[in-house]
Short mmCIF file of C-alpha atoms in Angstrom, two decimals:
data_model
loop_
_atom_site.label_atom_id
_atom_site.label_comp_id
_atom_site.label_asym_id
_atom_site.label_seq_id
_atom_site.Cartn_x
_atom_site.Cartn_y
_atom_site.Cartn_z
CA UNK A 1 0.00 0.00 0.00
CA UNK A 2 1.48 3.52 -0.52
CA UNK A 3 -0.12 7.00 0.04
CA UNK A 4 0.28 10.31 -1.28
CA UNK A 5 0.04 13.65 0.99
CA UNK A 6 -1.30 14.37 4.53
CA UNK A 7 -5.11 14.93 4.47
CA UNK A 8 -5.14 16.05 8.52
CA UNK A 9 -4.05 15.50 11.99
CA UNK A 10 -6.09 15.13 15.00
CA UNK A 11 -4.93 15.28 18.86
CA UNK A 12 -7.09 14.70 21.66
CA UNK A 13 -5.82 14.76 25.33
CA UNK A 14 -7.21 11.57 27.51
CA UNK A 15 -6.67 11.25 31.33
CA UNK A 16 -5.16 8.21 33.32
CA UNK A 17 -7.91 6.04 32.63
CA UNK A 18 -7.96 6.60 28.95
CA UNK A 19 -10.85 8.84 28.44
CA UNK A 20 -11.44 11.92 26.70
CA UNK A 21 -11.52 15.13 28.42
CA UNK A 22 -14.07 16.82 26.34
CA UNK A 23 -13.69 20.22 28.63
CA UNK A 24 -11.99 23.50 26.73
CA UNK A 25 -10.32 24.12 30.51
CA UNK A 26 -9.53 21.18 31.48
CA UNK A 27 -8.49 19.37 28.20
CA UNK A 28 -8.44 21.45 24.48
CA UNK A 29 -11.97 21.64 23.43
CA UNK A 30 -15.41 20.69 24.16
CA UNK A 31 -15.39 17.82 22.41
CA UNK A 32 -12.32 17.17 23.27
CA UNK A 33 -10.22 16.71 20.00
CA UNK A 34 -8.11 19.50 17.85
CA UNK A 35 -8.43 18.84 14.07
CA UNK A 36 -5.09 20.87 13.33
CA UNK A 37 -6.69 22.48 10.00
CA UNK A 38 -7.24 26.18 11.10
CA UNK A 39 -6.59 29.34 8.57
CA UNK A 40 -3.05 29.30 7.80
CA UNK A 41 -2.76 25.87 10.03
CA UNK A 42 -2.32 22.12 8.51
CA UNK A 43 0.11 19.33 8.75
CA UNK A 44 3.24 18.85 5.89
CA UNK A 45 4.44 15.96 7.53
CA UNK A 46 3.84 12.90 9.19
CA UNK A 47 6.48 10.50 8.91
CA UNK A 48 5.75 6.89 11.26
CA UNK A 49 8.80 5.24 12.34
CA UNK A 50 9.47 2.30 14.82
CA UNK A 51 5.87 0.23 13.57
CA UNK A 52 8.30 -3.27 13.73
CA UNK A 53 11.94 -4.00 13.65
CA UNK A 54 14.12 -7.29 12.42
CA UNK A 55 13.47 -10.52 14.54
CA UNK A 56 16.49 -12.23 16.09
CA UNK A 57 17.12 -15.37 14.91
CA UNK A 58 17.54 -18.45 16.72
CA UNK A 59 19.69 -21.09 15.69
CA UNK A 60 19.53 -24.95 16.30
CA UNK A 61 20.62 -28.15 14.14
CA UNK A 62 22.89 -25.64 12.19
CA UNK A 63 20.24 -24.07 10.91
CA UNK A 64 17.95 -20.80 11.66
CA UNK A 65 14.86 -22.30 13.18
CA UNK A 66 12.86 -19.56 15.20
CA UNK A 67 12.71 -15.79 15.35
CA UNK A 68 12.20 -13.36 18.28
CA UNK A 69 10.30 -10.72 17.60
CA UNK A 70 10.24 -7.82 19.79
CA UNK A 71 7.33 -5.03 20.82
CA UNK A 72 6.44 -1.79 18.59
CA UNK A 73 7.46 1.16 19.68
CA UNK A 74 6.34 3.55 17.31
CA UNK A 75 7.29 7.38 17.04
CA UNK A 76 5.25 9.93 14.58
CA UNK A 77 7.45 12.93 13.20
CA UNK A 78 5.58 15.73 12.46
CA UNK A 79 5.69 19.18 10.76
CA UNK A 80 2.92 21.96 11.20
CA UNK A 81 2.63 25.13 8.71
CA UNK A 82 1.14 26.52 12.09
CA UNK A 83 -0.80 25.57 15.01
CA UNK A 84 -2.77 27.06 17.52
CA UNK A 85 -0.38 28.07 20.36
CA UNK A 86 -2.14 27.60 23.22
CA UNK A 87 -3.41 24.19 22.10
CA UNK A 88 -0.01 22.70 21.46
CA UNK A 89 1.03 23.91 25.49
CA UNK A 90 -1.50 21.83 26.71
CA UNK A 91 -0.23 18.64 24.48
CA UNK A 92 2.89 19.33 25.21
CA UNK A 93 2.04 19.60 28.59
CA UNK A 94 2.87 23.08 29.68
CA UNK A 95 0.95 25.15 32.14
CA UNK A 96 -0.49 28.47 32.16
CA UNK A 97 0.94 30.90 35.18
CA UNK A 98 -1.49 33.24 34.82
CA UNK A 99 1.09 35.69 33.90
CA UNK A 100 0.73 35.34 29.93
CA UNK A 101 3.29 32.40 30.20
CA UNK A 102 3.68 28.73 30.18
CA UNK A 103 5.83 26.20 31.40
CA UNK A 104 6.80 22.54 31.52
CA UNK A 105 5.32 20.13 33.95
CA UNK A 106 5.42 16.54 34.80
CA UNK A 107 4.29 13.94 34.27
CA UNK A 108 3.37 14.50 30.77
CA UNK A 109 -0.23 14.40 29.72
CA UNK A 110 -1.58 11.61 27.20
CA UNK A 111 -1.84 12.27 24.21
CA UNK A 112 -4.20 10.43 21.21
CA UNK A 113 -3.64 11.03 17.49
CA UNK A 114 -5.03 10.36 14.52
CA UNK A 115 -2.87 10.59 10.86
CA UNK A 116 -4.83 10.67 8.08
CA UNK A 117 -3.88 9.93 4.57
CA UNK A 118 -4.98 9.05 1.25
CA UNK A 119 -3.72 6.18 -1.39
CA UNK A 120 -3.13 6.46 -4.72
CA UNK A 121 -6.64 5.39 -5.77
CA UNK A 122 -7.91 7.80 -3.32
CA UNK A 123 -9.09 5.78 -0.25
CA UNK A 124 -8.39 7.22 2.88
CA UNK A 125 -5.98 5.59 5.43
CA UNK A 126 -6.04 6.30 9.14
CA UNK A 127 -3.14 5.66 11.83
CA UNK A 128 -4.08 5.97 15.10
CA UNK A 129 -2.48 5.83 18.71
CA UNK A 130 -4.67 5.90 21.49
CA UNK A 131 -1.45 6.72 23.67
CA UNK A 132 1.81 8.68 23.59
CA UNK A 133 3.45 12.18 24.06
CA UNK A 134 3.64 14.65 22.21
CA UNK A 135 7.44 16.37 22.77
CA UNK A 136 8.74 19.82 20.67
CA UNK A 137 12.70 19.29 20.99
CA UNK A 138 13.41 22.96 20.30
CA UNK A 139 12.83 25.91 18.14
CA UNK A 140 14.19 27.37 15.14
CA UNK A 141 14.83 31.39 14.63
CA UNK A 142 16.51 32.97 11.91
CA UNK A 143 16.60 36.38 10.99
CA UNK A 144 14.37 37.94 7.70
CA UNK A 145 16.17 39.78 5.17
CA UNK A 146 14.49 40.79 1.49
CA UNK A 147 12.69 37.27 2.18
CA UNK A 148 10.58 36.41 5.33
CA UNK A 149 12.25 33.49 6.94
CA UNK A 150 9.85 30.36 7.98
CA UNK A 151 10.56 28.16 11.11
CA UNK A 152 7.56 25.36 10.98
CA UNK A 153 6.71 23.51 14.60
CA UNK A 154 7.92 20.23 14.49
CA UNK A 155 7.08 17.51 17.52
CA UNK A 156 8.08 14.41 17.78
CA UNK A 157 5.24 11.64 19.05
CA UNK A 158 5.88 8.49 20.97
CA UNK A 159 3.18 6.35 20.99
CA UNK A 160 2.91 4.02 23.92
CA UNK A 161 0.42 1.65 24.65
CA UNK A 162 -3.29 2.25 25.06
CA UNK A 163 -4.67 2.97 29.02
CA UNK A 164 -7.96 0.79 28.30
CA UNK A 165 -6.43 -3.50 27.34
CA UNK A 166 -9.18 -3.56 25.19
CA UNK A 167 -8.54 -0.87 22.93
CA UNK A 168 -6.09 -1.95 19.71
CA UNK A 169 -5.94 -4.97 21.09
CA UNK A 170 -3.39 -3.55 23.86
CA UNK A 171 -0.56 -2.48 20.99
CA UNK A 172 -0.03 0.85 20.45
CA UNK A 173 -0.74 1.12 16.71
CA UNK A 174 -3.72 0.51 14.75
CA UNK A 175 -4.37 1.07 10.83
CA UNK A 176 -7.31 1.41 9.05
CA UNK A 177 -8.81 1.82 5.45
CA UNK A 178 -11.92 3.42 4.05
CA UNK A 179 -12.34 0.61 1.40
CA UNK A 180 -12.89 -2.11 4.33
CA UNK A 181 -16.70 -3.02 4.32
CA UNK A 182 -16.19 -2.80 8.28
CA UNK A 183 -15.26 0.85 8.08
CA UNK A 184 -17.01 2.53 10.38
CA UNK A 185 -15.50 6.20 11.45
CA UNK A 186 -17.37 7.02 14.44
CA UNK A 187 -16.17 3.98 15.72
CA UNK A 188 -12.55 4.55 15.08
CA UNK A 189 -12.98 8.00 16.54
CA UNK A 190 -14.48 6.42 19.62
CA UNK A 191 -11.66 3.79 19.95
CA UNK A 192 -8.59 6.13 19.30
CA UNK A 193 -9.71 9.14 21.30
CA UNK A 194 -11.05 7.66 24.25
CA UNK A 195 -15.04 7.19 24.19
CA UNK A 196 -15.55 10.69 22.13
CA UNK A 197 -18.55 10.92 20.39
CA UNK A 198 -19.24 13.11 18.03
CA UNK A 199 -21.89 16.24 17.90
CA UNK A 200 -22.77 15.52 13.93
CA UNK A 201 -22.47 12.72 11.85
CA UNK A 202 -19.07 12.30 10.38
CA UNK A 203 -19.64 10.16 7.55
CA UNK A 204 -17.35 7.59 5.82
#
């Protein structure tokens, strides 16, 4: 299978149990998920990593005979255009002082996301992880001359495995495809961000 593009990111913040906080205070919206697709906002990259590595081989009789495979432990870099500052705090897990500024606190909070992505044909893929942390290494700054110099937000996500046993069948990685006749997308919505439901139909 191969894929062309980004279509949209989604982040939702769950607590220790592995629920949604649908609360704009307490978690980042009402519902509580963040489609990053705002005016001048939108993902240009979403590059998976870690999804399975190369067994080990064991050998017996001179010959290979088993292989060991280990656990996933995938990690989701990403690159924004924009997106919304005070948003990406909370994800990140930064606190408001009250005083106009933020600042790093542990533990970090849980984080669910949602890649989306299209193949050739056009069918729309989904990656989910019901788990992880969202972590912004640093930030770029370089100075404008006659051309306005860009520094995009890019995070890193570790994905770690889900809260509830029963969701993805405990691993932290799920995939799914439009053209399945099982499709259903409220479902998938429900199972990567923690019980959300949604306030309108969303369709196929």
């Amino acid at each position: 299978m191969s894929t062309h593009g980004v279509k949209d990111v989604t982040f939702g913040l769950i607590d220790s149990t592995g629920a949604i906080i649908a609360d704009a205070s307490k978690g980042i919206s009402t519902t509580g998920i963040y489609l990053v697709d705002g005016d001048a906002e939108g993902a240009t990259q979403a590059n998976v990593t870690g999804l399975e590595a190369a067994g080990t081989i064991g050998y017996a009789n001179d010959g290979p005979k088993r292989v060991s495979n280990g656990s996933m432990e995938p990690q989701v870099s990403l690159e924004f255009l924009d997106i919304d500052f005070d948003i990406l705090q909370k994800l990140k897990g930064f606190v408001n002082d009250a005083k106009g500024g933020w600042t790093r606190q542990l533990p970090k909070p849980h984080v669910a996301m949602l890649v989306h992505s299209r193949s050739y044909a056009g069918v729309d893929i989904y990656e989910g992880f019901a788990n992880g942390q969202l972590i912004e290494a640093g930030m770029n700054h370089s100075t404008d001359n006659n051309n306005e110099t860009d520094a995009n937000t890019t995070l890193t996500y570790q994905a770690l495995d889900p809260l509830k046993a029963d969701v993805f069948g405990g691993q932290p990685y799920k995939i799914w495809t439009s053209a399945d006749k099982a499709f259903d997308k409220v479902a998938m919505m429900g199972e990567v961000f923690g019980g959300y439901k949604a306030s309108s139909p969303l369709g196929k």
